[in-house]
Structure formats: structure tokens, C-alpha cells
PDB file of C-alpha atoms in Angstrom:
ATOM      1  CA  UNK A   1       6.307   8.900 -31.907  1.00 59.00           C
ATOM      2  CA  UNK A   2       5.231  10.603 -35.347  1.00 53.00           C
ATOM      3  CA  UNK A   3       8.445  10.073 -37.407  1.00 46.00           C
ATOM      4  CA  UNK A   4       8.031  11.884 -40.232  1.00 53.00           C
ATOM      5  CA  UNK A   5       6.792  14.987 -38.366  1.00 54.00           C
ATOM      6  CA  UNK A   6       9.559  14.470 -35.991  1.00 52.00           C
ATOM      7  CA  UNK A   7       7.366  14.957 -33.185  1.00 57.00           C
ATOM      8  CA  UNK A   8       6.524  12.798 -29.918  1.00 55.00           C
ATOM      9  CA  UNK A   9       2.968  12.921 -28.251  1.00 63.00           C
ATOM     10  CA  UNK A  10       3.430  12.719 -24.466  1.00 60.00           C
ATOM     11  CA  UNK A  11       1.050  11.704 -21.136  1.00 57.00           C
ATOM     12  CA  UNK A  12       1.289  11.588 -17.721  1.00 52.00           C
ATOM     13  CA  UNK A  13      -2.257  10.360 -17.274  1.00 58.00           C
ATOM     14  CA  UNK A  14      -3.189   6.996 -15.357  1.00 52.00           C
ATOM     15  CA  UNK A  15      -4.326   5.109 -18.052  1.00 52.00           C
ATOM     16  CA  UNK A  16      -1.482   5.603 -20.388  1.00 55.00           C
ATOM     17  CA  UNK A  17       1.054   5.001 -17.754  1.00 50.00           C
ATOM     18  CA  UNK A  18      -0.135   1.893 -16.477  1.00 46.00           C
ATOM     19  CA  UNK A  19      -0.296   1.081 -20.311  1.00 46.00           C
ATOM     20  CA  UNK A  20       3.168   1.268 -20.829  1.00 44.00           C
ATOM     21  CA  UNK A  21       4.881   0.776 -17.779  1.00 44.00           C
ATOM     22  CA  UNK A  22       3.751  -2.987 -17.331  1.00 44.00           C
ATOM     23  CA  UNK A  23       5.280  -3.468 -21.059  1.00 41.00           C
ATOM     24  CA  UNK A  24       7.186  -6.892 -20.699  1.00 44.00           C
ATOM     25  CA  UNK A  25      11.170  -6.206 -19.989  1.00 42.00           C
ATOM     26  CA  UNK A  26      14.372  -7.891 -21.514  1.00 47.00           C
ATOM     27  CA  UNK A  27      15.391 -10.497 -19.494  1.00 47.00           C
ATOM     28  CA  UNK A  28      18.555  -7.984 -18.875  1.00 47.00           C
ATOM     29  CA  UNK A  29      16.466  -4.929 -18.451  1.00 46.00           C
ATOM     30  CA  UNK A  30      14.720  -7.130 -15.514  1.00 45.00           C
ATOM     31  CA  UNK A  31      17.868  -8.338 -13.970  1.00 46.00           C
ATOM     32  CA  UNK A  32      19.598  -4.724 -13.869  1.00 43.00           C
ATOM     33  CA  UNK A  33      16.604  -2.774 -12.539  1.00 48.00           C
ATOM     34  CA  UNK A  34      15.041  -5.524 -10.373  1.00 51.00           C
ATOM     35  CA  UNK A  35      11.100  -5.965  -9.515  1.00 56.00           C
ATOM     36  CA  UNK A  36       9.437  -2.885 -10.719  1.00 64.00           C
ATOM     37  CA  UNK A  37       7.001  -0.986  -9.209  1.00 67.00           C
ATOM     38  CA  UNK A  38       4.947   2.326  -8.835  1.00 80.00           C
ATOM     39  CA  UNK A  39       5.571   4.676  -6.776  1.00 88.00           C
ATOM     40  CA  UNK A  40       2.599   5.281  -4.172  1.00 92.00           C
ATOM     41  CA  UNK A  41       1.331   8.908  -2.908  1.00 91.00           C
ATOM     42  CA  UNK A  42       1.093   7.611   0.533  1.00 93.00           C
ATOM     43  CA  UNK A  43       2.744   9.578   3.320  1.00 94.00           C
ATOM     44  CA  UNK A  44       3.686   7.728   6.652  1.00 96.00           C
ATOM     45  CA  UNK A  45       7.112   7.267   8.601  1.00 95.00           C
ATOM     46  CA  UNK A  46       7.499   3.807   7.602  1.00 96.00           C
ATOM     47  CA  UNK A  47       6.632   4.227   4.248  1.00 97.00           C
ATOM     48  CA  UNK A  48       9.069   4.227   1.621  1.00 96.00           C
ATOM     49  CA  UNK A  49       8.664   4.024  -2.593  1.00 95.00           C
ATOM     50  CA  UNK A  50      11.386   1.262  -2.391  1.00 95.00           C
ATOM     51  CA  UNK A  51      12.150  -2.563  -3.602  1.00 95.00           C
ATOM     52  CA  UNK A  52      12.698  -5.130  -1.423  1.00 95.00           C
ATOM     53  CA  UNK A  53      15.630  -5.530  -2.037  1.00 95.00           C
ATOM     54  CA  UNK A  54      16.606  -1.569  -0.662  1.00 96.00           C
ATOM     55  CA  UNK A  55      14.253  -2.929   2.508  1.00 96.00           C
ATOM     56  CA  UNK A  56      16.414  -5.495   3.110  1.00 97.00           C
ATOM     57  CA  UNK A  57      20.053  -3.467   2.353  1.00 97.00           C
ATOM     58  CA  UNK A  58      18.152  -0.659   4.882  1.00 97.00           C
ATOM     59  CA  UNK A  59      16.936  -3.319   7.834  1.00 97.00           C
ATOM     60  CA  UNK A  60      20.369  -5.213   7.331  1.00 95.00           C
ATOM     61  CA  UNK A  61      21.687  -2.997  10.486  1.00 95.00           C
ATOM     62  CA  UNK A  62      19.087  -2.621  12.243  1.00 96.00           C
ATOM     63  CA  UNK A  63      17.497  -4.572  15.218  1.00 97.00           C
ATOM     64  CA  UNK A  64      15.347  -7.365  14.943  1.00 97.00           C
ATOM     65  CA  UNK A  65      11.388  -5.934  14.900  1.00 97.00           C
ATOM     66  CA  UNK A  66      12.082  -2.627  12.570  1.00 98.00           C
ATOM     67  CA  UNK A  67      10.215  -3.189   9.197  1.00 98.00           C
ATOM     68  CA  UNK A  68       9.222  -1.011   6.132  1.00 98.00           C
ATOM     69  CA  UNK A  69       6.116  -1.021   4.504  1.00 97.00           C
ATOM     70  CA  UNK A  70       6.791  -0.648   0.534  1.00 97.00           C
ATOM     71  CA  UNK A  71       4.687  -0.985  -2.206  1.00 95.00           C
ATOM     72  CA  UNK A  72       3.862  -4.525  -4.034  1.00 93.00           C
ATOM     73  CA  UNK A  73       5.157  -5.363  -6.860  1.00 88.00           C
ATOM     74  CA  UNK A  74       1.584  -7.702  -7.168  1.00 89.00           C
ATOM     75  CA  UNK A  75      -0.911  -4.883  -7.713  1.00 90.00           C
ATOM     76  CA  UNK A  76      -1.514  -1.616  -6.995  1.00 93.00           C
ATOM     77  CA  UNK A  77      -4.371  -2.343  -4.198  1.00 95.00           C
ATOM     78  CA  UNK A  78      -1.725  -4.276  -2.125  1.00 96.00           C
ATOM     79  CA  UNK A  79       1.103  -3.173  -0.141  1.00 97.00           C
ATOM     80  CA  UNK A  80       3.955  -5.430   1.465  1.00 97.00           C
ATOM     81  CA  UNK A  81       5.716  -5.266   4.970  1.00 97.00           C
ATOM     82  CA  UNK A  82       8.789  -6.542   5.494  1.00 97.00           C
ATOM     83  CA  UNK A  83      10.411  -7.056   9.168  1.00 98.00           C
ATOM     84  CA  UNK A  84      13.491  -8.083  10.415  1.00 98.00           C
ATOM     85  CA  UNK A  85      13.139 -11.147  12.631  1.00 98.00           C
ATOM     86  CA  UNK A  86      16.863 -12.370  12.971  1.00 97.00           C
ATOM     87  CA  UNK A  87      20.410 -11.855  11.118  1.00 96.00           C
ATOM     88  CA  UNK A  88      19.838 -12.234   7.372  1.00 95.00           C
ATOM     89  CA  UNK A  89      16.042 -13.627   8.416  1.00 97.00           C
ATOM     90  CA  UNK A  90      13.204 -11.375   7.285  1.00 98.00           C
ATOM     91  CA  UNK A  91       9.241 -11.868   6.910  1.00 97.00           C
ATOM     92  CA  UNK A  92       7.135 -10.587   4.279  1.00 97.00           C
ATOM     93  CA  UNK A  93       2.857 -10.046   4.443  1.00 96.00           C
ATOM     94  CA  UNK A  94       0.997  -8.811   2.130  1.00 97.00           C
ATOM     95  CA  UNK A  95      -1.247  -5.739   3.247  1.00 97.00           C
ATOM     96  CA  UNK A  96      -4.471  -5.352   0.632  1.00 97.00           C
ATOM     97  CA  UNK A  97      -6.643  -2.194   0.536  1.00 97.00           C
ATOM     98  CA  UNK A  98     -10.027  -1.652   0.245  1.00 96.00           C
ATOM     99  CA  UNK A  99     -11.786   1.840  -0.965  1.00 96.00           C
ATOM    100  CA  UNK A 100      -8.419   3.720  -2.148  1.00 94.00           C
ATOM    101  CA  UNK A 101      -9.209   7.186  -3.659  1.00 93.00           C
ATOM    102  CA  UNK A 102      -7.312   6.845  -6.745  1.00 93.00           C
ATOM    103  CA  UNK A 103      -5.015   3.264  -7.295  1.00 91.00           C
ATOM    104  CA  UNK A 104      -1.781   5.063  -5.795  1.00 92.00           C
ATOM    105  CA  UNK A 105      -3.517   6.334  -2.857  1.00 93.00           C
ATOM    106  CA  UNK A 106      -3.497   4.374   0.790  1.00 94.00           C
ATOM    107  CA  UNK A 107      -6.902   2.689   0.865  1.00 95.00           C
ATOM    108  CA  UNK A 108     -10.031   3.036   3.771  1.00 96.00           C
ATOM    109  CA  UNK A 109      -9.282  -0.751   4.746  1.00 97.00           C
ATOM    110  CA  UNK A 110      -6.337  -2.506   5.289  1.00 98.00           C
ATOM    111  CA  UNK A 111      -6.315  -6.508   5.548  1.00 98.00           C
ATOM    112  CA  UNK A 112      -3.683  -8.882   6.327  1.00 97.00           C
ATOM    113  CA  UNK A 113      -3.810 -12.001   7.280  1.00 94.00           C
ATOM    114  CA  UNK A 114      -7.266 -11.974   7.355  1.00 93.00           C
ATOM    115  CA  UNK A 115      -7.442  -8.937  10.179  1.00 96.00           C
ATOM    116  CA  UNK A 116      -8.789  -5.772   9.214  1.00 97.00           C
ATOM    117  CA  UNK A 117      -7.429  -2.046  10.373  1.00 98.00           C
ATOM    118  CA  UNK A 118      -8.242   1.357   9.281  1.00 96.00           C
ATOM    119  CA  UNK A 119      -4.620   2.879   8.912  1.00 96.00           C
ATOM    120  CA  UNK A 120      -1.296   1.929   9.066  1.00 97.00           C
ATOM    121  CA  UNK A 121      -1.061   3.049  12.660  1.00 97.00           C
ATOM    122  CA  UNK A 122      -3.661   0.561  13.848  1.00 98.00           C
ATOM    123  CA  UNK A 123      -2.492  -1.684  11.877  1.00 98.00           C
ATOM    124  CA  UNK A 124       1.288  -1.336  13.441  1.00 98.00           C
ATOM    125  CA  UNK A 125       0.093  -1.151  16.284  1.00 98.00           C
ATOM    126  CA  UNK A 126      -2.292  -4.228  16.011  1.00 97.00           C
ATOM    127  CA  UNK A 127      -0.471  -6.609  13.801  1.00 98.00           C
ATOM    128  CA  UNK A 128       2.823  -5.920  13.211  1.00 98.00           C
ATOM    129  CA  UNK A 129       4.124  -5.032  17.066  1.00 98.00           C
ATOM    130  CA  UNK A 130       2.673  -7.866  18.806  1.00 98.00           C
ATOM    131  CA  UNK A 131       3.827 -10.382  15.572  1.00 98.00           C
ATOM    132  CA  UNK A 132       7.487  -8.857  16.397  1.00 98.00           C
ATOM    133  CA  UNK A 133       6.993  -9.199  19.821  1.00 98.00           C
ATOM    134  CA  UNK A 134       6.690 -13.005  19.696  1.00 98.00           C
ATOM    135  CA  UNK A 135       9.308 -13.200  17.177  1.00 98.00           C
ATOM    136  CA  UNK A 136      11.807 -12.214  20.112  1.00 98.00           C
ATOM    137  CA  UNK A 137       9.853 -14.751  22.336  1.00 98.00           C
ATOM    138  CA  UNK A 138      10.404 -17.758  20.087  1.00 98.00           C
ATOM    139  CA  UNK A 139      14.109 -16.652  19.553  1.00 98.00           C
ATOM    140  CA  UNK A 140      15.040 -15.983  23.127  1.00 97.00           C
ATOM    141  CA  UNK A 141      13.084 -19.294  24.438  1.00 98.00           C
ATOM    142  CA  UNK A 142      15.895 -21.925  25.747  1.00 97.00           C
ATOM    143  CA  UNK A 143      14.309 -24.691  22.775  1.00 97.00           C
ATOM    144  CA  UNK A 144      14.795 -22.104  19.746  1.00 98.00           C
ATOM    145  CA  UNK A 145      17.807 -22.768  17.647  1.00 97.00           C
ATOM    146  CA  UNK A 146      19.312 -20.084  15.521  1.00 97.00           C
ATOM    147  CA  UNK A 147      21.239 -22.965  13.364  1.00 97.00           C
ATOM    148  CA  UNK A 148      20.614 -24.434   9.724  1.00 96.00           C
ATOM    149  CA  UNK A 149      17.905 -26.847   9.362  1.00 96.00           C
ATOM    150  CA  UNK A 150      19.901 -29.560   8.482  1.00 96.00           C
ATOM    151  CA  UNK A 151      22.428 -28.632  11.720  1.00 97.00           C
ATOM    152  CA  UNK A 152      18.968 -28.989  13.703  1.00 97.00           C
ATOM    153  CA  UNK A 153      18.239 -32.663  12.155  1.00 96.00           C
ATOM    154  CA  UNK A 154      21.996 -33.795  13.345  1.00 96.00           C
ATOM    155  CA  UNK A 155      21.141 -32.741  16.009  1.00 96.00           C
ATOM    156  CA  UNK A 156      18.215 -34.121  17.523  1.00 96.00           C
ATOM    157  CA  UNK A 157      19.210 -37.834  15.723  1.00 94.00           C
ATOM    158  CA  UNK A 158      22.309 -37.510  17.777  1.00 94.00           C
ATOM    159  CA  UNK A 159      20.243 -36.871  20.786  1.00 94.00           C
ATOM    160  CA  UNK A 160      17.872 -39.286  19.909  1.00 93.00           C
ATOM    161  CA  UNK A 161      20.725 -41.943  19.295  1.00 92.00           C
ATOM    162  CA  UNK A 162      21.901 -41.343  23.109  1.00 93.00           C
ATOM    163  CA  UNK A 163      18.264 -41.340  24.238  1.00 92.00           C
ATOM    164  CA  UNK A 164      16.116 -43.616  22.257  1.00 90.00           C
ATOM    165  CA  UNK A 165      13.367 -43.100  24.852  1.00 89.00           C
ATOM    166  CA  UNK A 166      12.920 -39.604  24.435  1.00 91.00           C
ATOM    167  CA  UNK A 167      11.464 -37.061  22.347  1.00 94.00           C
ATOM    168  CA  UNK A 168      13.850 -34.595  21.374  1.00 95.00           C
ATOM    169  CA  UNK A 169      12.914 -31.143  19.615  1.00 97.00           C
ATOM    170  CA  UNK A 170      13.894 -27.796  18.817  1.00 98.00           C
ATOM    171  CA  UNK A 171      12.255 -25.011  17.199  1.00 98.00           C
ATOM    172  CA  UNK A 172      14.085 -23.365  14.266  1.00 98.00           C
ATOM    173  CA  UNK A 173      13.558 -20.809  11.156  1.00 98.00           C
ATOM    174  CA  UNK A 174      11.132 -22.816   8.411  1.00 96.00           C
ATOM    175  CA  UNK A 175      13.100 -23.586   4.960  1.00 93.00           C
ATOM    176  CA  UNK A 176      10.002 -23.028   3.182  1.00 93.00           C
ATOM    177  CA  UNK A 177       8.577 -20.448   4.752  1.00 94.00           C
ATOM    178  CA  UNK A 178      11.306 -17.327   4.924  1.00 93.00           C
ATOM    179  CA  UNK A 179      10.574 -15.356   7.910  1.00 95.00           C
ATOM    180  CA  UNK A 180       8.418 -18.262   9.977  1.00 97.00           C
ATOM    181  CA  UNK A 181       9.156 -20.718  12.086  1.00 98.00           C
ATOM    182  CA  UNK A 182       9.234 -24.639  12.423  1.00 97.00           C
ATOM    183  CA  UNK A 183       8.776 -27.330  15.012  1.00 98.00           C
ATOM    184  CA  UNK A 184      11.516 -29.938  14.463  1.00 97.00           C
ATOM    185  CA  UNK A 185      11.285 -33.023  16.533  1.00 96.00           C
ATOM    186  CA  UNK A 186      11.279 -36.858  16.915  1.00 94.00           C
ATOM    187  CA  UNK A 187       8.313 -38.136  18.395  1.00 90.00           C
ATOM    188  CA  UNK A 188       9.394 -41.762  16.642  1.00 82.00           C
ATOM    189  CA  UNK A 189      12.401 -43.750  15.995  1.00 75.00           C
ATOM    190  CA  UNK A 190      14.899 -41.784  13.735  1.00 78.00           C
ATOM    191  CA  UNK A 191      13.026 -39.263  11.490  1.00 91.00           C
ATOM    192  CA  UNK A 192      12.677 -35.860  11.959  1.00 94.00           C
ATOM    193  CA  UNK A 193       9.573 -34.375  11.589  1.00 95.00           C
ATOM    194  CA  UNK A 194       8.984 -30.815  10.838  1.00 96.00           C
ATOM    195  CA  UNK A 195       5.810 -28.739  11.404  1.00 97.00           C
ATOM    196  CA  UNK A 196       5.015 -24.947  10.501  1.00 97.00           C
ATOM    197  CA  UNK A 197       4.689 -22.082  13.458  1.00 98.00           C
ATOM    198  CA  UNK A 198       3.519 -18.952  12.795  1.00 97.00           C
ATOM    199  CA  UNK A 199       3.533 -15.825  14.376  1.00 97.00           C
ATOM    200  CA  UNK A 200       0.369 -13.958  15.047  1.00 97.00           C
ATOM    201  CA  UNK A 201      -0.722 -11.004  16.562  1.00 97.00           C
ATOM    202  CA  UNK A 202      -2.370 -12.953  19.650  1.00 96.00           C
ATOM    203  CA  UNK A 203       1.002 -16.193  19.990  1.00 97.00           C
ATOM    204  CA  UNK A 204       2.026 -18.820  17.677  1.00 98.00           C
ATOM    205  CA  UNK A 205      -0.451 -20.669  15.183  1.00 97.00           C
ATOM    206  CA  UNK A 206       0.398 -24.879  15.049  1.00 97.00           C
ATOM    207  CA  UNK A 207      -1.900 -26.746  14.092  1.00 95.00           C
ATOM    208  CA  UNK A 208      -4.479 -24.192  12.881  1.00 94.00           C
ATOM    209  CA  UNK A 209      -4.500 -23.306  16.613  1.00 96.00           C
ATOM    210  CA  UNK A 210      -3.071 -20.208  18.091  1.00 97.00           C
ATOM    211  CA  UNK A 211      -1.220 -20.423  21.694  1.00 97.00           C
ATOM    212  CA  UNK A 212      -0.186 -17.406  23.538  1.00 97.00           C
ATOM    213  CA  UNK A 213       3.050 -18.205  24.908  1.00 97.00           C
ATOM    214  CA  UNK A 214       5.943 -21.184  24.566  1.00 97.00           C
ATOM    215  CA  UNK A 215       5.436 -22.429  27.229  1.00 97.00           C
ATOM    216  CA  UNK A 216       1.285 -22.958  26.424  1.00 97.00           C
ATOM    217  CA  UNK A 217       2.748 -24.263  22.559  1.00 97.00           C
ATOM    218  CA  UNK A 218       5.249 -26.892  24.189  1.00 97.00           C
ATOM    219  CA  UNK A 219       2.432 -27.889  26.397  1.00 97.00           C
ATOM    220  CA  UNK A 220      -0.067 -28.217  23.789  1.00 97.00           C
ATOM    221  CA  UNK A 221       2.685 -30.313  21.679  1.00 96.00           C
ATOM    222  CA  UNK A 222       3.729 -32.776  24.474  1.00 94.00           C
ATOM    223  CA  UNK A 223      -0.115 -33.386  25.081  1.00 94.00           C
ATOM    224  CA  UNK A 224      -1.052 -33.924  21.490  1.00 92.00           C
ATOM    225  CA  UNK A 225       2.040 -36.726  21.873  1.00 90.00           C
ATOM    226  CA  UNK A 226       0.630 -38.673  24.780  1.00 90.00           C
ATOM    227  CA  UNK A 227      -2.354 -38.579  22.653  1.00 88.00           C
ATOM    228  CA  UNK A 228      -1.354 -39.831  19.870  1.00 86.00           C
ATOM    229  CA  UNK A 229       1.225 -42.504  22.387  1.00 82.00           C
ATOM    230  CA  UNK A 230      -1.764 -43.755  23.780  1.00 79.00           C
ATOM    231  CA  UNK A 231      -4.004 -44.027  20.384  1.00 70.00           C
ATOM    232  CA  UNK A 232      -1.475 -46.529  18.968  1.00 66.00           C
ATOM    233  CA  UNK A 233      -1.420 -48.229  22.192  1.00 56.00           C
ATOM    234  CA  UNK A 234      -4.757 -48.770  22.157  1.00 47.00           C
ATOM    235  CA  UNK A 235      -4.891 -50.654  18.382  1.00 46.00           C
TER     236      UNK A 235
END
């Protein structure tokens, strides 16, 4: 801005946008407009130039599985998804791109989670599908519990109170982990242990391994028990 000519120089190139648009905001300018972001030149279905926050107000009707792919708010080489996987329960990934065109543009290579696909069809196809697909699994399986985590601990002490014996568990929604899942269980006296599952393209990851179905998971859980029964037996 050239005051005393009372004129105002103006660009629309790259470099001076991304000069000025990642200028720190007022705390209040931050809270009214929300994460900020640039808007992407990349044309697909289930693509939109949106916030999370309008993902989540547009997926709050919709059936568990839809998702939205959106830009990140992290970079402009990185994309996010985010899919419904229960009432008020969403996941988020981060999708990074290799060999874009220009810094807007979709790149050659996308990555997440360590898998690599050459468009967003393969990769919805390859990674986001399946992943929704065992979200319903887990949810509809007898041992899933939709409740709070802390209605899940009552729980399985009070089972555990009427049982001492036995080994009571449930699998619930992670507290640290939005969108994943967690083993809760009792494999001792009175505590409730709590272990991460993800959801992968190919099962559920525990314990850095991946299983294809409950049923192989709770297997693979009981057995790592009797193992570890029968170590402390043997000290």
C-alpha cells in the first residue's frame, strides 16, 4: 500500500500468496474463521475445499463408511480423509503426495499409512473401503461396546467381581486415539488394561500384528494370555 500515492500494488502469484496468507492471526480472527487453509485445484467426487469442521457438520447424517477427502491444514503436499465410523465418532489420516505439478495440484503418489497408490480411486478403493469395512466388523461383533470408556471399566470390574476366575473384555472406541479402537480387559485381579486396535486395509493391527478377522484377533489375544499364564507359572 503506497499511501501517499494512494495507490495499492496487487498479486495473485504463488509466492506472494503463500507470503501473506500464513501471516499469524488474532487469537479472535483464528477462533471466528477456524483452521485455515488453501484451496486445492483438484477435481474428484469426494473432494471438497472444506474444514473439518464442514466434514464433520456434512458426514453428521450420513452412514457410517462415507468420508471426504479435504485439504490439510499441515502443508500443501498433504491431504486429510476423514470417515465416519460411528455416531459423533470419526477418523482422520493423513494422505501425503509425491510429484504434484504445481503445490495445489493432486500429486503422482499418494501415501498413507505407509501404503502407496497412484490416485484417489486406488487409493479408495485400496485403503479407505476395506479400513471402513472392518470398522462395521468391529462394531457389529457381539464383544464391541458402543459405551464410554469409563462405562466399559464398570463394567468389566463388575464382571470381574462376580467372576474372579475369568477374563473379562470388551472392545470399545480408544480415548486417545479419535476414530480407533481399544482392547479393554482384565487379564489380572482388578485393573483394567487397555490396548490400541487399529484398522487396516488387510484386519485389525494389535500388537504391531495385523489379524484379518475378530474372531482370528480374540484368538490371537486369548493365546498370548495362556502364554503369558503359563510364563509366570513357570518362575
Amino acid at each position: 500500500i503506497k499511501y501517499a500515492e494512494f495507490s495499492v500494488d496487487l498479486s495473485y502469484r504463488l509466492s506472494d500468496r503463500l507470503k501473506y496468507e500464513h501471516v499469524p492471526a488474532k487469537k479472535e480472527d483464528k477462533k471466528r474463521r477456524g483452521v485455515q487453509y488453501l484451496r486445492r485445484t483438484i477435481v474428484h467426487p469426494t473432494f471438497k475445499n472444506v474444514t473439518r469442521a464442514q466434514a464433520l457438520e456434512d458426514l453428521r447424517d450420513k452412514e457410517a463408511g462415507e468420508f471426504m477427502i479435504r485439504p490439510s491444514s499441515k502443508g500443501l503436499n498433504q491431504l486429510s480423509v476423514t470417515r465416519k465410523v460411528f455416531v459423533n465418532v470419526y477418523h482422520d489420516a493423513v494422505i501425503v503426495m509425491e510429484g504434484q505439478q504445481n503445490p495445489m495440484a493432486i500429486g503422482r503418489t499418494l501415501i498413507i499409512d505407509g501404503a502407496q497408490f497412484e490416485d484417489l480411486d486406488e487409493l479408495i478403493i485400496g485403503y479407505i473401503e476395506p479400513c471402513a469395512a472392518f470398522d462395521k466388523k468391529m462394531i457389529e461383533h457381539e464383544k464391541f461396546c458402543a459405551d464410554s470408556a469409563a462405562e466399559i471399566r464398570q463394567k468389566l470390574q463388575t464382571e470381574k467381581s462376580v467372576k474372579p476366575a475369568g477374563v473379562p473384555y470388551l472392545f470399545g472406541f480408544s480415548e486417545i486415539a479419535p476414530g480407533n479402537f481399544c482392547l479393554f480387559w482384565v487379564p489380572g485381579t482388578k485393573t483394567v488394561q487397555e490396548e490400541p486396535v487399529r484398522v487396516v486395509p488387510k484386519g485389525f493391527r494389535f500388537r504391531k500384528l495385523e489379524h484379518p478377522s475378530m474372531n482370528k484377533l480374540i484368538a490371537f489375544i486369548k493365546l498370548e494370555h495362556q502364554k503369558a499364564q503359563k510364563g509366570q507359572g513357570g518362575q
